[in-house]
Amino acid sequence: GSISNGEVLKEIALKGRFNYASSFLETSLLVKEIDLGQIPRLKKIFSKTKINLQARLALEKQRLDLLFFGKAPKVIFKGLPAKLYSCTYFQGLGYFQNGTFEIKIDPIELSFPKTKARLTFSKDKQNYKFLLKVPFLRAEEVLPVVELFLPERVLPYFKAVKK
């Protein structure tokens, strides 16, 4: 598909080197101010985003290693209050080799709702694994967000429990 008339990103830089004889690849990627709200398939989800991402990849002996980090000072979802999910920071690493992979993102930090988490997603020869740990979460900031997704008939019960 095509990108809409708006600006999807401010800057992209790709640097790398590849040695064909030894199948060695080393590269770095920098993407500044990605606005996912400008991508047609994502317009239904995001109103506006501003995400900065840096990644480094290395391919050696049929193994691809990945290191990445990013900041998202602005992520606005359609239908949710604009202050949600601001100032996100994340970093991670991963590898891909012979049909297996593992990606770890640690830390994942949100300033609203105040949250710290870590995520691991992996696949061995037969199974997928997904692990999310949330050691810090501010309930008083999360509960109003949860209310937005509850059906109208459940809200009175939820509010009674919340008190």
mmCIF file of C-alpha atoms in Angstrom:
data_model
loop_
_atom_site.group_PDB
_atom_site.id
_atom_site.type_symbol
_atom_site.label_atom_id
_atom_site.label_comp_id
_atom_site.label_asym_id
_atom_site.label_seq_id
_atom_site.Cartn_x
_atom_site.Cartn_y
_atom_site.Cartn_z
ATOM 1 C CA GLY A 1 0.000 0.000 0.000
ATOM 2 C CA SER A 2 0.952 3.597 -0.287
ATOM 3 C CA ILE A 3 1.672 6.084 2.455
ATOM 4 C CA SER A 4 -0.813 8.911 2.960
ATOM 5 C CA ASN A 5 -0.026 12.539 2.131
ATOM 6 C CA GLY A 6 1.122 13.257 5.702
ATOM 7 C CA GLU A 7 4.692 12.839 6.840
ATOM 8 C CA VAL A 8 5.312 9.316 8.159
ATOM 9 C CA LEU A 9 8.802 9.975 9.498
ATOM 10 C CA LYS A 10 11.257 12.809 9.830
ATOM 11 C CA GLU A 11 14.520 10.976 9.103
ATOM 12 C CA ILE A 12 15.828 7.506 8.332
ATOM 13 C CA ALA A 13 19.472 6.476 8.157
ATOM 14 C CA LEU A 14 20.822 3.039 7.307
ATOM 15 C CA LYS A 15 24.520 2.188 7.476
ATOM 16 C CA GLY A 16 26.130 -1.171 7.033
ATOM 17 C CA ARG A 17 28.706 -3.447 5.587
ATOM 18 C CA PHE A 18 28.399 -6.892 4.081
ATOM 19 C CA ASN A 19 31.050 -9.477 3.300
ATOM 20 C CA TYR A 20 29.557 -11.885 0.780
ATOM 21 C CA ALA A 21 32.386 -14.442 1.080
ATOM 22 C CA SER A 22 31.947 -14.940 4.827
ATOM 23 C CA SER A 23 28.184 -14.108 4.985
ATOM 24 C CA PHE A 24 28.889 -11.383 7.534
ATOM 25 C CA LEU A 25 26.548 -8.406 7.810
ATOM 26 C CA GLU A 26 26.692 -5.525 10.238
ATOM 27 C CA THR A 27 24.254 -2.654 10.041
ATOM 28 C CA SER A 28 22.687 0.158 12.024
ATOM 29 C CA LEU A 29 19.324 1.812 11.530
ATOM 30 C CA LEU A 30 18.099 5.134 12.886
ATOM 31 C CA VAL A 31 14.496 6.248 12.434
ATOM 32 C CA LYS A 32 13.308 9.583 13.857
ATOM 33 C CA GLU A 33 9.765 10.645 14.631
ATOM 34 C CA ILE A 34 7.702 7.843 13.112
ATOM 35 C CA ASP A 35 4.004 8.759 12.977
ATOM 36 C CA LEU A 36 2.067 5.493 12.782
ATOM 37 C CA GLY A 37 -1.138 7.532 12.415
ATOM 38 C CA GLN A 38 -0.058 8.349 8.845
ATOM 39 C CA ILE A 39 0.068 4.711 7.735
ATOM 40 C CA PRO A 40 -3.299 3.717 6.199
ATOM 41 C CA ARG A 41 -3.624 0.334 7.946
ATOM 42 C CA LEU A 42 -2.774 1.859 11.342
ATOM 43 C CA LYS A 43 -4.965 4.999 11.127
ATOM 44 C CA LYS A 44 -7.786 3.120 12.852
ATOM 45 C CA ILE A 45 -5.595 2.584 15.934
ATOM 46 C CA PHE A 46 -3.384 5.679 16.261
ATOM 47 C CA SER A 47 -4.249 9.369 16.078
ATOM 48 C CA LYS A 48 -0.651 10.546 16.381
ATOM 49 C CA THR A 49 2.686 9.072 17.384
ATOM 50 C CA LYS A 50 6.214 10.297 17.632
ATOM 51 C CA ILE A 51 8.552 7.320 17.956
ATOM 52 C CA ASN A 52 12.345 7.298 17.676
ATOM 53 C CA LEU A 53 14.071 3.979 17.082
ATOM 54 C CA GLN A 54 17.683 2.815 16.805
ATOM 55 C CA ALA A 55 18.680 -0.722 15.933
ATOM 56 C CA ARG A 56 21.844 -2.677 15.217
ATOM 57 C CA LEU A 57 21.894 -5.964 13.374
ATOM 58 C CA ALA A 58 24.683 -8.463 12.893
ATOM 59 C CA LEU A 59 24.547 -11.605 10.771
ATOM 60 C CA GLU A 60 27.276 -14.165 11.242
ATOM 61 C CA LYS A 61 27.304 -17.948 10.794
ATOM 62 C CA GLN A 62 23.572 -18.005 9.943
ATOM 63 C CA ARG A 63 22.606 -16.226 13.171
ATOM 64 C CA LEU A 64 21.044 -12.772 13.163
ATOM 65 C CA ASP A 65 21.560 -10.740 16.345
ATOM 66 C CA LEU A 66 19.480 -7.647 17.038
ATOM 67 C CA LEU A 67 19.904 -4.834 19.543
ATOM 68 C CA PHE A 68 17.394 -1.977 19.661
ATOM 69 C CA PHE A 69 16.045 0.838 21.772
ATOM 70 C CA GLY A 70 13.527 3.545 21.346
ATOM 71 C CA LYS A 71 11.591 6.409 22.825
ATOM 72 C CA ALA A 72 8.038 7.364 22.129
ATOM 73 C CA PRO A 73 7.390 10.780 23.669
ATOM 74 C CA LYS A 74 3.963 10.824 22.036
ATOM 75 C CA VAL A 75 1.614 7.909 21.345
ATOM 76 C CA ILE A 76 -2.079 8.810 21.053
ATOM 77 C CA PHE A 77 -4.590 6.033 20.449
ATOM 78 C CA LYS A 78 -7.910 6.804 18.746
ATOM 79 C CA GLY A 79 -10.740 6.967 21.249
ATOM 80 C CA LEU A 80 -8.521 7.264 24.349
ATOM 81 C CA PRO A 81 -7.502 10.373 26.316
ATOM 82 C CA ALA A 82 -4.529 12.120 24.702
ATOM 83 C CA LYS A 83 -2.262 11.872 27.763
ATOM 84 C CA LEU A 84 -2.165 8.085 27.671
ATOM 85 C CA TYR A 85 1.029 6.239 26.885
ATOM 86 C CA SER A 86 3.311 9.250 26.759
ATOM 87 C CA CYS A 87 7.087 9.125 27.260
ATOM 88 C CA THR A 88 7.590 5.455 26.608
ATOM 89 C CA TYR A 89 11.111 4.044 26.668
ATOM 90 C CA PHE A 90 12.108 0.538 25.653
ATOM 91 C CA GLN A 91 15.219 -1.434 24.824
ATOM 92 C CA GLY A 92 15.756 -4.965 23.779
ATOM 93 C CA LEU A 93 17.796 -7.616 22.129
ATOM 94 C CA GLY A 94 17.147 -10.740 20.188
ATOM 95 C CA TYR A 95 18.421 -13.422 17.902
ATOM 96 C CA PHE A 96 17.102 -15.477 14.984
ATOM 97 C CA GLN A 97 18.698 -18.773 13.945
ATOM 98 C CA ASN A 98 17.501 -21.922 12.164
ATOM 99 C CA GLY A 99 13.791 -21.330 12.717
ATOM 100 C CA THR A 100 14.199 -20.330 16.368
ATOM 101 C CA PHE A 101 14.249 -16.886 17.904
ATOM 102 C CA GLU A 102 14.101 -14.941 21.132
ATOM 103 C CA ILE A 103 13.310 -11.273 21.628
ATOM 104 C CA LYS A 104 13.617 -9.643 25.057
ATOM 105 C CA ILE A 105 12.405 -6.119 25.720
ATOM 106 C CA ASP A 106 13.622 -4.911 29.099
ATOM 107 C CA PRO A 107 12.798 -2.323 30.258
ATOM 108 C CA ILE A 108 9.496 -1.074 28.918
ATOM 109 C CA GLU A 109 8.636 2.141 30.744
ATOM 110 C CA LEU A 110 5.473 4.222 30.474
ATOM 111 C CA SER A 111 5.038 7.521 32.269
ATOM 112 C CA PHE A 112 1.233 7.396 32.027
ATOM 113 C CA PRO A 113 -0.058 5.110 33.283
ATOM 114 C CA LYS A 114 3.126 4.792 35.360
ATOM 115 C CA THR A 115 4.339 1.316 34.471
ATOM 116 C CA LYS A 116 7.521 -0.694 34.251
ATOM 117 C CA ALA A 117 7.534 -4.047 32.494
ATOM 118 C CA ARG A 118 9.607 -6.574 30.591
ATOM 119 C CA LEU A 119 8.623 -8.873 27.772
ATOM 120 C CA THR A 120 10.119 -12.043 26.303
ATOM 121 C CA PHE A 121 8.841 -13.654 23.114
ATOM 122 C CA SER A 122 10.552 -16.760 21.791
ATOM 123 C CA LYS A 123 10.212 -19.841 19.620
ATOM 124 C CA ASP A 124 12.158 -23.053 19.859
ATOM 125 C CA LYS A 125 11.851 -25.923 17.370
ATOM 126 C CA GLN A 126 8.214 -26.640 18.384
ATOM 127 C CA ASN A 127 6.793 -24.037 20.786
ATOM 128 C CA TYR A 128 6.182 -20.329 21.095
ATOM 129 C CA LYS A 129 6.598 -18.658 24.504
ATOM 130 C CA PHE A 130 5.313 -15.284 25.628
ATOM 131 C CA LEU A 131 6.190 -13.853 29.037
ATOM 132 C CA LEU A 132 5.185 -10.423 30.312
ATOM 133 C CA LYS A 133 6.282 -9.253 33.768
ATOM 134 C CA VAL A 134 4.924 -6.045 35.236
ATOM 135 C CA PRO A 135 6.713 -5.363 38.538
ATOM 136 C CA PHE A 136 5.360 -1.797 38.821
ATOM 137 C CA LEU A 137 1.909 -0.528 37.902
ATOM 138 C CA ARG A 138 -0.076 2.388 39.366
ATOM 139 C CA ALA A 139 -3.628 1.108 39.782
ATOM 140 C CA GLU A 140 -5.119 4.599 40.248
ATOM 141 C CA GLU A 141 -3.884 5.526 36.763
ATOM 142 C CA VAL A 142 -4.803 2.224 35.123
ATOM 143 C CA LEU A 143 -8.389 1.853 36.402
ATOM 144 C CA PRO A 144 -9.756 4.873 34.465
ATOM 145 C CA VAL A 145 -8.223 3.391 31.308
ATOM 146 C CA VAL A 146 -9.815 -0.006 31.992
ATOM 147 C CA GLU A 147 -13.209 1.729 32.302
ATOM 148 C CA LEU A 148 -12.935 2.910 28.698
ATOM 149 C CA PHE A 149 -12.971 -0.681 27.456
ATOM 150 C CA LEU A 150 -15.742 -2.079 29.650
ATOM 151 C CA PRO A 151 -19.276 -2.548 28.325
ATOM 152 C CA GLU A 152 -21.850 -0.080 29.713
ATOM 153 C CA ARG A 153 -23.695 -2.814 31.616
ATOM 154 C CA VAL A 154 -20.535 -3.722 33.594
ATOM 155 C CA LEU A 155 -19.495 -0.157 34.561
ATOM 156 C CA PRO A 156 -21.743 0.170 37.679
ATOM 157 C CA TYR A 157 -20.260 -3.038 39.141
ATOM 158 C CA PHE A 158 -16.717 -1.988 38.302
ATOM 159 C CA LYS A 159 -17.205 1.425 39.940
ATOM 160 C CA ALA A 160 -18.644 -0.205 43.080
ATOM 161 C CA VAL A 161 -15.615 -2.480 43.403
ATOM 162 C CA LYS A 162 -13.216 0.409 42.706
ATOM 163 C CA LYS A 163 -14.497 2.378 45.733
#
